[in-house]
Coordinates of C-alpha atoms in Angstrom, one line a residue:
M12 CA -18.4 20.5 12.8
P13 CA -17.3 19.3 16.3
D14 CA -14.2 21.1 17.8
T15 CA -12.2 18.0 17.4
R16 CA -11.7 17.8 13.7
F17 CA -11.1 14.6 11.9
I18 CA -8.2 16.2 10.0
T19 CA -5.7 17.2 12.8
E20 CA -2.8 19.5 12.7
F21 CA -0.5 16.5 12.8
D22 CA -2.3 15.1 9.8
Q23 CA -1.6 18.4 7.9
Y24 CA 2.0 18.4 9.0
L25 CA 2.6 14.9 7.7
F26 CA 0.8 15.7 4.4
G27 CA 2.9 18.8 4.1
Q28 CA 6.0 16.7 4.5
G29 CA 4.8 14.0 2.1
T30 CA 4.9 11.3 4.6
H31 CA 1.2 10.7 5.5
Y32 CA 1.1 7.3 4.2
D33 CA -2.4 6.5 5.3
L34 CA -3.9 9.7 4.0
Y35 CA -6.7 8.0 2.3
N36 CA -8.2 7.3 5.7
K37 CA -8.5 11.1 6.2
L38 CA -9.2 12.7 2.7
G39 CA -12.1 11.4 0.8
A40 CA -15.5 10.3 2.0
H41 CA -15.8 8.3 5.4
P42 CA -18.9 7.0 7.0
M43 CA -18.7 7.6 10.7
T44 CA -20.7 8.7 13.9
V45 CA -20.0 12.2 15.2
D46 CA -21.7 13.1 18.5
G47 CA -24.1 10.2 18.2
E48 CA -25.1 11.1 14.7
E49 CA -24.4 8.8 11.9
G50 CA -23.2 10.5 8.6
V51 CA -20.3 10.9 6.3
Y52 CA -17.2 13.0 6.7
F53 CA -15.8 14.6 3.6
A54 CA -12.3 16.1 3.1
V55 CA -10.6 17.3 0.0
W56 CA -7.3 19.3 -0.7
A57 CA -8.0 22.4 -2.8
P58 CA -5.5 25.1 -1.6
N59 CA -6.0 27.6 -4.4
A60 CA -9.8 27.5 -4.5
E61 CA -12.0 30.4 -3.4
A62 CA -14.5 28.0 -2.0
V63 CA -15.7 24.4 -2.1
S64 CA -19.1 22.9 -1.6
L65 CA -20.4 19.4 -1.7
V66 CA -23.1 18.6 -4.3
G67 CA -25.1 15.6 -5.2
N68 CA -28.6 14.2 -5.4
F69 CA -29.1 15.0 -1.7
N70 CA -29.0 18.8 -2.4
E71 CA -30.2 18.7 -6.1
W72 CA -26.6 19.5 -7.2
D73 CA -26.9 23.0 -5.8
G74 CA -23.3 24.4 -5.5
N75 CA -24.6 27.0 -2.8
A76 CA -26.5 24.6 -0.5
T77 CA -23.6 22.8 1.3
P78 CA -20.4 24.9 1.7
M79 CA -17.4 23.2 3.2
E80 CA -15.1 24.6 5.9
R81 CA -11.5 25.5 5.0
L82 CA -8.6 24.4 7.2
E83 CA -5.3 26.2 7.2
P84 CA -2.5 26.1 6.5
L85 CA -2.9 23.6 3.7
G86 CA -6.2 24.5 2.3
I87 CA -8.1 21.3 3.0
Y88 CA -11.9 21.7 2.9
E89 CA -14.0 19.5 5.2
I90 CA -17.6 18.8 6.2
F91 CA -19.6 16.2 8.1
L92 CA -23.2 15.6 6.8
P93 CA -25.6 13.5 8.9
E94 CA -27.9 11.1 7.1
M95 CA -25.6 10.5 4.2
E96 CA -25.3 6.8 3.3
I97 CA -23.2 4.3 1.6
G98 CA -24.1 4.4 -2.1
D99 CA -24.9 8.1 -2.3
I100 CA -23.3 9.9 -5.1
Y101 CA -21.4 13.3 -4.8
K102 CA -18.9 15.7 -6.3
Y103 CA -17.0 18.7 -5.1
C104 CA -18.1 22.1 -6.5
V105 CA -14.9 24.1 -6.6
T106 CA -15.2 27.9 -7.0
T107 CA -11.9 29.2 -8.5
K108 CA -10.1 32.5 -7.8
A109 CA -11.2 33.5 -11.3
G110 CA -14.8 33.1 -10.3
Y111 CA -16.0 30.2 -12.2
T112 CA -17.1 26.9 -10.7
I113 CA -16.1 23.3 -11.7
L114 CA -17.5 19.9 -10.6
K115 CA -14.8 17.4 -9.5
A116 CA -14.8 13.8 -8.6
D117 CA -13.2 12.9 -5.3
P118 CA -9.4 12.2 -5.8
Y119 CA -9.5 10.0 -2.7
G120 CA -12.9 8.4 -3.4
F121 CA -13.2 4.6 -3.0
Q122 CA -15.8 4.1 -5.7
A123 CA -17.0 5.8 -8.8
E124 CA -20.0 5.6 -11.1
L125 CA -19.9 3.5 -14.2
R126 CA -19.0 5.4 -17.2
P127 CA -20.3 7.5 -18.8
N128 CA -21.4 8.9 -15.4
N129 CA -18.4 10.0 -13.3
A130 CA -19.5 11.1 -9.9
S131 CA -18.0 9.6 -6.8
V132 CA -19.9 7.0 -4.7
I133 CA -19.7 6.8 -0.9
A134 CA -18.3 3.4 -0.1
D135 CA -17.0 1.6 3.0
I136 CA -14.2 -0.9 2.2
S137 CA -13.4 -1.8 6.0
D138 CA -16.0 -4.4 6.5
F139 CA -14.8 -7.2 4.1
K140 CA -13.7 -10.3 6.0
W141 CA -10.4 -11.4 4.6
Q142 CA -9.6 -15.0 4.6
D143 CA -6.2 -15.0 2.9
S144 CA -4.0 -14.9 6.1
R145 CA -2.1 -18.0 5.0
W146 CA -1.1 -16.4 1.7
M147 CA -0.3 -13.1 3.4
K148 CA 2.0 -14.8 5.9
K149 CA 3.8 -16.8 3.2
R150 CA 4.0 -13.5 1.1
E151 CA 6.1 -11.8 3.9
K152 CA 8.9 -14.4 2.9
F153 CA 8.5 -14.1 -0.9
D154 CA 11.8 -13.5 -2.7
D155 CA 11.3 -11.9 -6.2
K156 CA 14.8 -12.9 -7.0
K157 CA 14.8 -16.6 -6.0
D158 CA 11.0 -17.6 -6.2
P159 CA 9.1 -18.6 -9.3
M160 CA 7.2 -15.8 -11.2
F161 CA 5.4 -16.7 -14.4
V162 CA 2.8 -13.9 -14.9
Y163 CA -0.4 -14.2 -16.9
E164 CA -1.2 -10.5 -18.1
V165 CA -5.0 -10.0 -18.1
H166 CA -7.4 -7.4 -19.4
P167 CA -10.4 -8.1 -17.2
G168 CA -12.9 -6.5 -19.7
S169 CA -12.0 -8.7 -22.6
W170 CA -10.7 -11.9 -21.1
K171 CA -14.1 -13.3 -21.2
K172 CA -17.5 -11.7 -21.8
H173 CA -21.2 -12.5 -21.3
E174 CA -23.4 -12.6 -24.4
Q175 CA -24.3 -9.0 -24.8
T176 CA -28.0 -8.0 -24.5
E177 CA -30.1 -4.9 -24.3
E178 CA -29.9 -5.1 -20.6
D179 CA -26.2 -5.9 -20.6
V180 CA -24.6 -4.0 -23.4
D181 CA -21.0 -4.5 -22.2
G182 CA -21.1 -8.2 -21.1
F183 CA -18.5 -7.6 -18.4
Y184 CA -17.9 -10.3 -15.9
N185 CA -18.3 -9.4 -12.2
Y186 CA -15.2 -9.5 -10.1
R187 CA -16.7 -12.4 -8.2
E188 CA -17.4 -14.7 -11.1
M189 CA -14.2 -13.7 -12.8
A190 CA -12.3 -14.8 -9.7
H191 CA -13.5 -18.3 -10.0
E192 CA -13.2 -18.6 -13.8
L193 CA -9.7 -17.0 -13.9
A194 CA -8.3 -18.8 -11.0
K195 CA -9.4 -22.2 -12.5
Y196 CA -7.6 -21.3 -15.8
V197 CA -4.5 -20.0 -14.1
K198 CA -4.1 -23.0 -11.8
D199 CA -4.7 -25.5 -14.6
M200 CA -2.1 -23.8 -16.8
G201 CA 0.5 -23.2 -14.0
Y202 CA 1.0 -19.6 -13.9
T203 CA 2.0 -18.2 -10.5
H204 CA 0.5 -14.5 -10.7
V205 CA -1.9 -12.7 -12.7
E206 CA -1.3 -9.0 -13.6
L207 CA -4.4 -6.9 -14.2
M208 CA -4.7 -4.1 -16.6
G209 CA -7.2 -1.2 -16.1
I210 CA -8.3 -1.7 -12.6
A211 CA -8.2 1.9 -11.3
E212 CA -11.3 3.7 -12.6
H213 CA -11.0 5.3 -16.1
P214 CA -13.6 6.8 -18.4
F215 CA -12.5 5.6 -21.8
D216 CA -12.4 1.9 -22.5
G217 CA -9.9 2.5 -25.3
S218 CA -7.2 3.7 -22.9
W219 CA -7.2 0.2 -21.3
G220 CA -7.0 1.8 -17.9
Y221 CA -3.8 3.9 -18.5
Q222 CA -5.6 7.2 -18.2
V223 CA -6.9 7.0 -14.7
T224 CA -9.4 9.6 -13.2
N225 CA -10.1 7.8 -9.9
Y226 CA -6.9 6.5 -8.4
F227 CA -8.4 4.9 -5.3
A228 CA -11.5 3.3 -7.0
P229 CA -11.6 -0.2 -8.6
T230 CA -13.5 0.2 -11.8
S231 CA -17.2 -0.2 -11.6
R232 CA -17.3 -2.1 -14.8
H233 CA -17.0 -5.3 -12.9
G234 CA -18.7 -4.5 -9.7
S235 CA -18.2 -2.9 -6.3
P236 CA -14.9 -2.5 -4.2
E237 CA -16.2 -5.4 -2.0
D238 CA -16.5 -7.5 -5.2
F239 CA -12.9 -6.7 -6.0
Q240 CA -11.7 -7.5 -2.5
Y241 CA -13.4 -10.8 -3.0
F242 CA -11.4 -11.3 -6.3
I243 CA -8.1 -10.8 -4.5
N244 CA -9.2 -12.9 -1.5
Y245 CA -10.3 -15.8 -3.7
L246 CA -7.1 -15.9 -5.9
H247 CA -5.0 -15.8 -2.8
Q248 CA -6.9 -18.7 -1.4
Q249 CA -6.1 -20.5 -4.7
N250 CA -2.4 -19.7 -4.2
I251 CA -2.2 -17.2 -7.0
G252 CA -0.6 -13.7 -6.7
V253 CA -2.2 -10.5 -8.0
I254 CA -0.1 -7.6 -9.6
L255 CA -1.7 -4.4 -10.7
D256 CA -0.8 -2.0 -13.4
W257 CA -0.3 1.3 -11.7
V258 CA 0.1 4.7 -13.6
P259 CA 1.9 7.4 -11.6
A260 CA 3.3 8.9 -14.9
H261 CA 0.3 10.8 -16.2
F262 CA -3.4 11.6 -16.0
P263 CA -6.1 12.6 -18.5
R264 CA -7.5 16.1 -18.9
D265 CA -11.2 15.1 -18.3
A266 CA -13.0 18.0 -16.6
F267 CA -14.1 16.0 -13.6
G268 CA -10.6 14.6 -12.8
L269 CA -7.4 15.9 -11.4
A270 CA -6.5 18.4 -14.2
E271 CA -6.5 22.0 -12.8
F272 CA -8.3 20.6 -9.9
D273 CA -8.8 23.9 -7.9
G274 CA -8.6 26.1 -10.9
T275 CA -4.8 25.9 -11.0
C276 CA -2.3 23.2 -11.9
L277 CA -2.4 21.5 -8.5
Y278 CA -1.5 17.9 -9.4
E279 CA 0.4 18.6 -12.6
Y280 CA 3.4 20.8 -13.3
A281 CA 2.3 24.4 -14.1
D282 CA 4.9 24.7 -17.0
P283 CA 3.3 22.8 -20.0
R284 CA 6.9 21.8 -21.1
K285 CA 7.1 19.7 -17.9
G286 CA 3.4 19.2 -17.2
E287 CA 2.1 17.9 -20.5
H288 CA 2.8 14.9 -22.7
P289 CA 2.7 16.1 -26.3
D290 CA 2.2 12.6 -27.7
W291 CA -0.4 11.4 -25.3
G292 CA -2.4 14.5 -24.6
T293 CA -2.1 14.0 -20.9
K294 CA -1.0 15.9 -17.8
V295 CA 2.2 15.0 -15.8
F296 CA 2.3 14.8 -12.1
D297 CA 4.3 17.5 -10.3
Y298 CA 6.8 15.3 -8.4
G299 CA 8.2 18.3 -6.8
K300 CA 5.2 18.9 -4.7
T301 CA 5.2 17.0 -1.4
E302 CA 1.5 16.7 -1.4
V303 CA 1.4 15.2 -4.9
R304 CA 4.1 12.7 -4.0
N305 CA 2.1 11.9 -0.9
F306 CA -1.0 11.3 -3.0
L307 CA 0.8 8.8 -5.2
I308 CA 2.8 6.9 -2.4
C309 CA -0.3 6.5 -0.3
N310 CA -2.1 5.3 -3.3
A311 CA 0.5 2.6 -3.9
L312 CA 0.3 1.7 -0.3
F313 CA -3.6 1.6 -0.4
W314 CA -3.7 -1.0 -3.1
L315 CA -1.0 -3.1 -1.3
E316 CA -2.4 -2.9 2.2
K317 CA -6.1 -2.4 1.8
Y318 CA -6.7 -4.7 -1.1
H319 CA -3.9 -7.2 -0.3
V320 CA -2.4 -6.7 -3.8
D321 CA 1.0 -8.5 -4.1
G322 CA 2.8 -6.0 -6.4
L323 CA 2.6 -3.1 -8.8
R324 CA 3.9 -2.9 -12.3
V325 CA 4.7 0.8 -12.7
D326 CA 3.7 2.0 -16.2
A327 CA 5.8 4.4 -18.3
V328 CA 8.7 4.9 -15.9
A329 CA 11.1 6.2 -18.7
S330 CA 8.6 9.0 -19.4
M331 CA 8.9 10.0 -15.8
L332 CA 12.7 9.8 -15.6
Y333 CA 13.5 11.9 -18.7
L334 CA 12.4 15.4 -19.0
D335 CA 12.6 15.2 -22.9
Y336 CA 10.7 12.0 -23.2
G337 CA 8.5 12.2 -26.3
R338 CA 9.5 16.0 -26.7
E339 CA 11.1 17.9 -29.4
D340 CA 13.8 20.7 -28.8
G341 CA 12.1 23.7 -27.2
Q342 CA 9.2 21.4 -25.7
W343 CA 11.2 20.5 -22.5
V344 CA 13.1 22.2 -19.7
P345 CA 16.5 20.9 -18.5
N346 CA 17.1 20.4 -14.7
I347 CA 19.3 22.6 -12.5
Y348 CA 22.5 20.9 -13.9
G349 CA 21.5 21.2 -17.5
G350 CA 20.7 17.7 -17.9
N351 CA 17.5 15.8 -19.1
E352 CA 17.0 13.8 -16.0
N353 CA 13.9 14.5 -13.8
L354 CA 15.6 14.7 -10.5
E355 CA 12.2 15.0 -8.7
A356 CA 10.9 11.8 -10.2
I357 CA 14.1 10.0 -9.2
E358 CA 13.6 11.0 -5.6
F359 CA 10.0 10.1 -5.8
F360 CA 10.8 6.5 -7.0
K361 CA 13.4 6.1 -4.1
H362 CA 10.9 7.3 -1.6
L363 CA 8.2 5.2 -3.0
N364 CA 10.0 1.8 -3.2
T365 CA 11.9 2.1 0.1
I366 CA 8.8 2.8 2.1
V367 CA 6.5 0.3 0.2
K368 CA 8.9 -2.5 0.7
K369 CA 9.7 -1.6 4.3
R370 CA 6.1 -1.7 5.2
N371 CA 5.1 -4.8 3.0
P372 CA 7.9 -7.4 3.0
G373 CA 7.5 -9.7 0.0
I374 CA 5.7 -7.4 -2.5
V375 CA 7.0 -6.8 -5.9
M376 CA 7.6 -3.4 -7.6
I377 CA 8.1 -3.8 -11.2
A378 CA 9.4 -1.0 -13.5
E379 CA 8.4 -0.8 -17.1
E380 CA 11.5 1.0 -18.1
S381 CA 12.5 1.0 -21.8
T382 CA 15.9 2.6 -21.8
A383 CA 19.4 1.9 -20.4
W384 CA 18.8 4.0 -17.3
P385 CA 21.3 2.5 -14.7
K386 CA 20.5 0.8 -11.5
V387 CA 16.7 0.6 -11.8
T388 CA 16.8 -2.4 -9.5
D389 CA 19.7 -1.3 -7.3
K390 CA 19.1 -0.3 -3.7
A391 CA 18.3 3.4 -3.1
E392 CA 21.3 3.8 -0.8
Y393 CA 23.6 2.8 -3.7
G394 CA 22.2 5.3 -6.1
G395 CA 19.5 2.9 -7.4
L396 CA 15.8 3.4 -7.9
D397 CA 15.1 0.4 -5.7
F398 CA 12.5 -1.5 -8.0
S399 CA 12.3 -5.2 -7.5
L400 CA 12.3 -6.1 -11.2
K401 CA 12.7 -4.3 -14.5
W402 CA 10.9 -5.4 -17.7
N403 CA 13.6 -6.5 -20.2
M404 CA 12.4 -4.6 -23.3
G405 CA 15.7 -5.2 -25.1
W406 CA 15.4 -9.0 -24.8
M407 CA 11.7 -8.7 -26.0
H408 CA 12.6 -6.7 -29.1
D409 CA 15.5 -8.9 -30.1
F410 CA 13.5 -12.0 -29.5
L411 CA 10.5 -10.9 -31.6
E412 CA 12.8 -9.5 -34.4
Y413 CA 14.4 -13.0 -34.5
M414 CA 11.3 -15.1 -34.3
K415 CA 9.7 -13.1 -37.2
L416 CA 12.5 -14.0 -39.6
D417 CA 12.2 -16.6 -42.2
P418 CA 14.4 -19.5 -40.8
Y419 CA 16.7 -19.2 -43.7
F420 CA 17.7 -15.7 -42.5
R421 CA 18.0 -16.6 -38.7
K422 CA 21.7 -17.6 -39.2
Y423 CA 22.5 -14.0 -40.0
N424 CA 20.8 -12.8 -36.9
H425 CA 22.0 -15.5 -34.4
T426 CA 23.2 -12.7 -31.9
K427 CA 19.7 -11.3 -31.5
M428 CA 18.9 -14.4 -29.3
N429 CA 22.2 -14.6 -27.3
F430 CA 23.0 -10.9 -26.9
A431 CA 20.7 -10.4 -23.9
M432 CA 23.1 -12.6 -21.7
V433 CA 25.7 -9.9 -22.0
Y434 CA 23.8 -7.6 -19.8
A435 CA 21.5 -10.2 -18.2
Y436 CA 22.8 -9.5 -14.6
S437 CA 23.0 -5.7 -14.8
E438 CA 19.5 -5.6 -13.5
N439 CA 17.0 -8.0 -12.0
Y440 CA 14.9 -8.7 -15.1
M441 CA 11.5 -9.9 -16.2
L442 CA 11.1 -11.2 -19.7
V443 CA 7.8 -9.9 -21.2
L444 CA 5.6 -10.6 -24.1
S445 CA 2.9 -8.1 -23.1
H446 CA -0.3 -6.6 -24.6
D447 CA 1.8 -3.9 -26.3
E448 CA 3.2 -6.5 -28.7
V449 CA -0.1 -7.8 -30.0
V450 CA -1.9 -4.5 -30.9
H451 CA -1.7 -1.7 -33.4
L452 CA -1.0 -3.8 -36.5
K453 CA 2.0 -5.6 -34.7
C454 CA 0.1 -9.0 -35.1
S455 CA -0.7 -11.6 -32.4
M456 CA 2.2 -13.9 -31.4
I457 CA 1.2 -16.7 -33.6
E458 CA 0.8 -14.4 -36.7
K459 CA 4.3 -12.9 -36.2
M460 CA 5.7 -16.5 -36.9
P461 CA 7.0 -17.2 -40.4
G462 CA 6.0 -20.4 -42.4
S463 CA 3.0 -22.5 -43.0
Y464 CA 0.2 -22.8 -40.7
E465 CA 1.7 -25.7 -38.9
E466 CA 5.2 -24.1 -38.9
K467 CA 3.9 -21.1 -37.1
F468 CA 2.9 -23.2 -34.1
K469 CA 6.2 -25.1 -34.2
N470 CA 8.0 -21.7 -34.2
L471 CA 6.1 -20.4 -31.4
M472 CA 6.6 -23.5 -29.2
A473 CA 10.4 -23.2 -29.8
G474 CA 10.2 -19.5 -28.9
Y475 CA 8.2 -20.1 -25.7
A476 CA 10.7 -22.8 -24.7
F477 CA 13.7 -20.5 -25.1
M478 CA 11.8 -17.8 -23.0
T479 CA 11.2 -20.3 -20.3
G480 CA 14.7 -21.5 -20.2
H481 CA 16.3 -18.0 -20.3
P482 CA 17.2 -16.2 -17.0
G483 CA 14.6 -13.8 -15.8
K484 CA 11.1 -13.8 -14.4
K485 CA 8.4 -14.1 -17.1
L486 CA 5.0 -12.5 -18.2
L487 CA 2.9 -13.6 -21.1
F488 CA -0.2 -11.8 -22.3
M489 CA -3.6 -13.6 -22.3
G490 CA -4.6 -15.4 -25.5
Q491 CA -1.0 -15.9 -26.6
D492 CA -0.6 -19.2 -24.9
F493 CA -3.2 -20.9 -27.2
G494 CA -2.3 -18.9 -30.4
Q495 CA -5.0 -16.3 -30.7
H496 CA -4.9 -15.2 -34.3
R497 CA -6.6 -11.9 -34.2
E498 CA -4.8 -8.9 -32.6
W499 CA -6.1 -8.2 -29.2
S500 CA -8.9 -5.7 -28.8
E501 CA -10.6 -4.5 -25.6
E502 CA -14.0 -4.6 -27.3
R503 CA -14.3 -8.3 -27.5
E504 CA -13.4 -11.5 -25.6
L505 CA -10.5 -13.7 -26.5
D506 CA -11.2 -16.2 -29.2
W507 CA -11.7 -19.1 -27.0
F508 CA -13.4 -21.1 -29.7
L509 CA -9.9 -21.6 -31.3
L510 CA -9.3 -24.2 -28.5
E511 CA -11.5 -26.5 -30.5
K512 CA -8.9 -26.5 -33.3
E513 CA -6.2 -29.1 -32.8
P514 CA -3.1 -26.7 -33.4
N515 CA -4.3 -24.2 -30.9
H516 CA -5.1 -26.8 -28.3
Q517 CA -1.7 -28.5 -28.8
L518 CA 0.1 -25.0 -28.3
Q519 CA -1.8 -24.6 -25.1
L520 CA -0.8 -28.0 -23.9
F521 CA 2.8 -27.2 -24.7
V522 CA 2.7 -23.9 -22.8
K523 CA 1.1 -25.7 -19.9
E524 CA 3.8 -28.3 -19.9
L525 CA 6.5 -25.5 -20.0
L526 CA 4.8 -23.7 -16.9
H527 CA 4.5 -26.7 -14.8
L528 CA 8.0 -27.6 -15.7
Y529 CA 9.1 -24.1 -14.7
K530 CA 7.4 -24.2 -11.3
S531 CA 8.5 -27.6 -10.2
N532 CA 12.2 -27.2 -11.0
K533 CA 14.1 -24.7 -8.9
C534 CA 16.9 -24.5 -11.5
L535 CA 14.6 -22.5 -13.7
Y536 CA 14.0 -19.6 -11.3
E537 CA 16.1 -19.5 -8.1
Y538 CA 19.3 -18.3 -9.8
D539 CA 17.6 -15.9 -12.4
C540 CA 19.6 -13.0 -11.0
W541 CA 23.0 -14.7 -10.6
P542 CA 25.4 -15.9 -13.4
E543 CA 25.8 -19.1 -11.6
G544 CA 22.5 -20.1 -12.7
F545 CA 23.0 -20.2 -16.5
E546 CA 25.7 -21.7 -18.8
W547 CA 25.8 -21.7 -22.5
I548 CA 26.7 -25.0 -24.1
N549 CA 26.6 -23.6 -27.6
A550 CA 25.6 -19.9 -28.2
D551 CA 27.3 -19.7 -31.5
D552 CA 25.7 -22.5 -33.7
G553 CA 24.4 -19.9 -36.1
D554 CA 24.7 -21.9 -39.3
R555 CA 22.2 -24.4 -37.8
S556 CA 20.3 -21.9 -35.7
I557 CA 20.3 -24.2 -32.7
F558 CA 20.9 -23.1 -29.0
S559 CA 21.8 -25.2 -26.3
F560 CA 22.4 -24.1 -22.6
V561 CA 22.1 -25.4 -19.0
R562 CA 20.1 -24.0 -16.1
H563 CA 21.8 -24.9 -12.8
S564 CA 20.2 -25.2 -9.4
A565 CA 21.8 -24.0 -6.1
S566 CA 22.0 -27.5 -4.9
G567 CA 23.5 -28.8 -8.0
K568 CA 20.6 -31.3 -8.3
N569 CA 17.9 -31.4 -11.0
N570 CA 19.7 -29.3 -13.5
M571 CA 18.4 -28.8 -17.0
L572 CA 19.8 -28.9 -20.5
F573 CA 17.9 -27.1 -23.2
V574 CA 18.3 -27.7 -26.9
I575 CA 16.2 -25.7 -29.3
N576 CA 16.2 -25.9 -33.1
F577 CA 14.9 -22.7 -34.8
T578 CA 14.9 -24.2 -38.5
P579 CA 12.7 -26.6 -40.2
V580 CA 15.8 -28.9 -40.8
E581 CA 15.8 -32.2 -38.9
R582 CA 19.1 -33.1 -37.3
P583 CA 18.9 -36.9 -36.8
D584 CA 22.6 -37.1 -35.6
Y585 CA 22.6 -34.1 -33.4
R586 CA 25.3 -34.2 -30.7
V587 CA 25.4 -31.8 -27.9
G588 CA 27.9 -31.3 -25.1
T589 CA 27.1 -31.5 -21.5
T590 CA 28.5 -30.6 -18.1
C591 CA 28.8 -34.0 -16.6
R592 CA 28.6 -37.8 -17.1
R593 CA 25.5 -38.3 -15.2
K594 CA 22.3 -39.8 -16.7
H595 CA 20.2 -37.2 -18.5
T596 CA 16.4 -37.8 -18.5
L597 CA 14.3 -36.3 -21.3
V598 CA 11.5 -34.3 -19.7
L599 CA 10.1 -32.2 -22.5
N600 CA 9.9 -33.4 -26.2
S601 CA 8.1 -31.1 -28.6
D602 CA 7.8 -34.0 -31.1
D603 CA 5.3 -35.6 -28.9
K604 CA 2.0 -36.4 -30.6
K605 CA 0.1 -34.3 -27.9
F606 CA 1.9 -31.3 -29.1
G607 CA 1.4 -31.9 -32.8
G608 CA 4.6 -33.7 -33.3
K609 CA 5.3 -37.0 -35.2
G610 CA 5.5 -38.9 -31.9
K611 CA 8.5 -41.0 -32.9
R612 CA 9.6 -43.3 -30.0
R613 CA 12.8 -42.2 -28.5
P614 CA 14.7 -43.2 -25.4
K615 CA 13.7 -41.4 -22.1
E616 CA 17.3 -41.6 -20.6
Y617 CA 20.6 -40.7 -22.2
K618 CA 23.9 -41.7 -20.8
P619 CA 26.7 -39.1 -21.8
V620 CA 29.7 -40.6 -23.5
K621 CA 33.3 -39.4 -23.3
K622 CA 33.2 -37.6 -26.7
E623 CA 34.2 -34.0 -27.0
C624 CA 31.5 -31.7 -28.4
D625 CA 31.0 -28.0 -27.9
G626 CA 34.1 -27.8 -26.1
R627 CA 32.9 -30.3 -23.4
K628 CA 34.4 -33.6 -22.5
Y629 CA 31.0 -35.5 -22.4
S630 CA 28.2 -35.3 -24.9
I631 CA 24.9 -37.0 -25.8
Q632 CA 23.4 -37.7 -29.2
Y633 CA 19.7 -37.0 -29.9
K634 CA 17.5 -37.1 -33.0
L635 CA 16.5 -33.4 -33.1
P636 CA 13.4 -32.7 -35.0
A637 CA 12.7 -29.7 -37.3
Y638 CA 11.8 -26.8 -34.8
G639 CA 12.6 -29.3 -32.2
V640 CA 12.6 -28.7 -28.5
A641 CA 14.4 -31.1 -26.1
V642 CA 14.8 -30.4 -22.3
F643 CA 16.8 -33.0 -20.3
K644 CA 17.0 -33.1 -16.5
F645 CA 20.4 -34.3 -14.9

């Protein structure tokens, strides 16, 4: 090695403090020229190892051939190898204090082999020519409280597949072709963002990407890192945001991964009562170690800054916050105050979210947090975790329980649909109907619905309309916008052939209409996080199972009145109160023939009359069909 090392004392100082936010530029494998010689510099953190060497095809995987040099005080091993090239594969051969050797993939490696192989691949991600400057400039001003967000959740491996052959047994789309196909669909439908499951490299398809072994490597199932950069770049050019699922809660035990990396519990808590998830069989990151926190925070920044990703949906937040999550008595250790809160994870979230937002204005940090933990989206200085948005799991559970009911019994469960407004502004919420709700015998969205085949589609249209009008940003899993009948499986593509069937096509058209209505009317998103944006007209019409409410815009113009009937009973003389006497224009009618309705002619404009209804001075009369949805603009 030259005297001037690539890893400096200052690098080690920042790493030890947990504040080396660009550490991925130092650790890992980096092509470079040293003293006029081209090669690759390697560096890995393994403080408790007896020795570390580099192995690969270049030295016939001989653990004695290429020893690395140890740097103190942090125990980083480094080496520069001339003539190594992009595309070469490698691992670290770690000799433990106990005297045995283990082969480990690079924790900071930018690329990994396609499973079942698991070596790291030398990659250079600095040469891609980004062409999304207009999007990135606009992103700086994005406000996740006031701007529209209707997210399309996608599992890239099963959204669409090629016909499987002997040469292509998986049928996976490449990132580049997926970019064009997906952007076309998302733009046509009207979604604002896509959220990608399973991008960081993982060995087991059935984990859906939630058991990560290579945190800095986009999965090779769909191509190279450059291909993934192209994917992001193209979606940005098409005015579509990209959110990634991110998993800092746990990692698998695979021998080549992070588990017992240097022969000791380096990345995980050493005490199994803190360091292992009994239900999942995975390891838990040690949030008390500055170097581990640094690894995770710089990984989040890596995706946001090097790949231009627009936000992260942080998986399994509750499992990180609670020391007793998924554990029985005797399986967990209380904190220093005797409580079940993981104080180290709390500080990690505050650090993560504040630095990420400071360095990247306009990005979105979303918490999948399933409990009543307070202040998830409040500022860190006020005692909050500083997330941008929180998945509203309470709304989701109540909504699905209500929608699954036979309409006759909905009147006895009316509060399931209006209860969420009691706490709607306690956090900044995102309403979600995610992949978790259409697997493991839970049924697809359409098959959750009661009634005849035709009624299932009418029910789901009413449910989606309620979701669109309800305060909160939105997320819908792929396939549910056209009524996929089978539960989702990562092993096959969506049942796109269903779009040849009239009911599925009509449902898709209805969702498309909702999405474009949503994006083009500020009243449906700019006041999501403030009570001024929503007003019940009648939240208590349980006997008829009808909900009516108004969404207000900040300007007072282009407000919307929603009326939704959740029973198969037609209400030809239905009267609904309204907030003013101005003309109301019917902008969405589920009884339209294109949505599978009867197509009865009805006026487009309605003038409120001075007739009390729902406690309002003015009201309009409307022939409300069975399972009818009517949206008026005024």
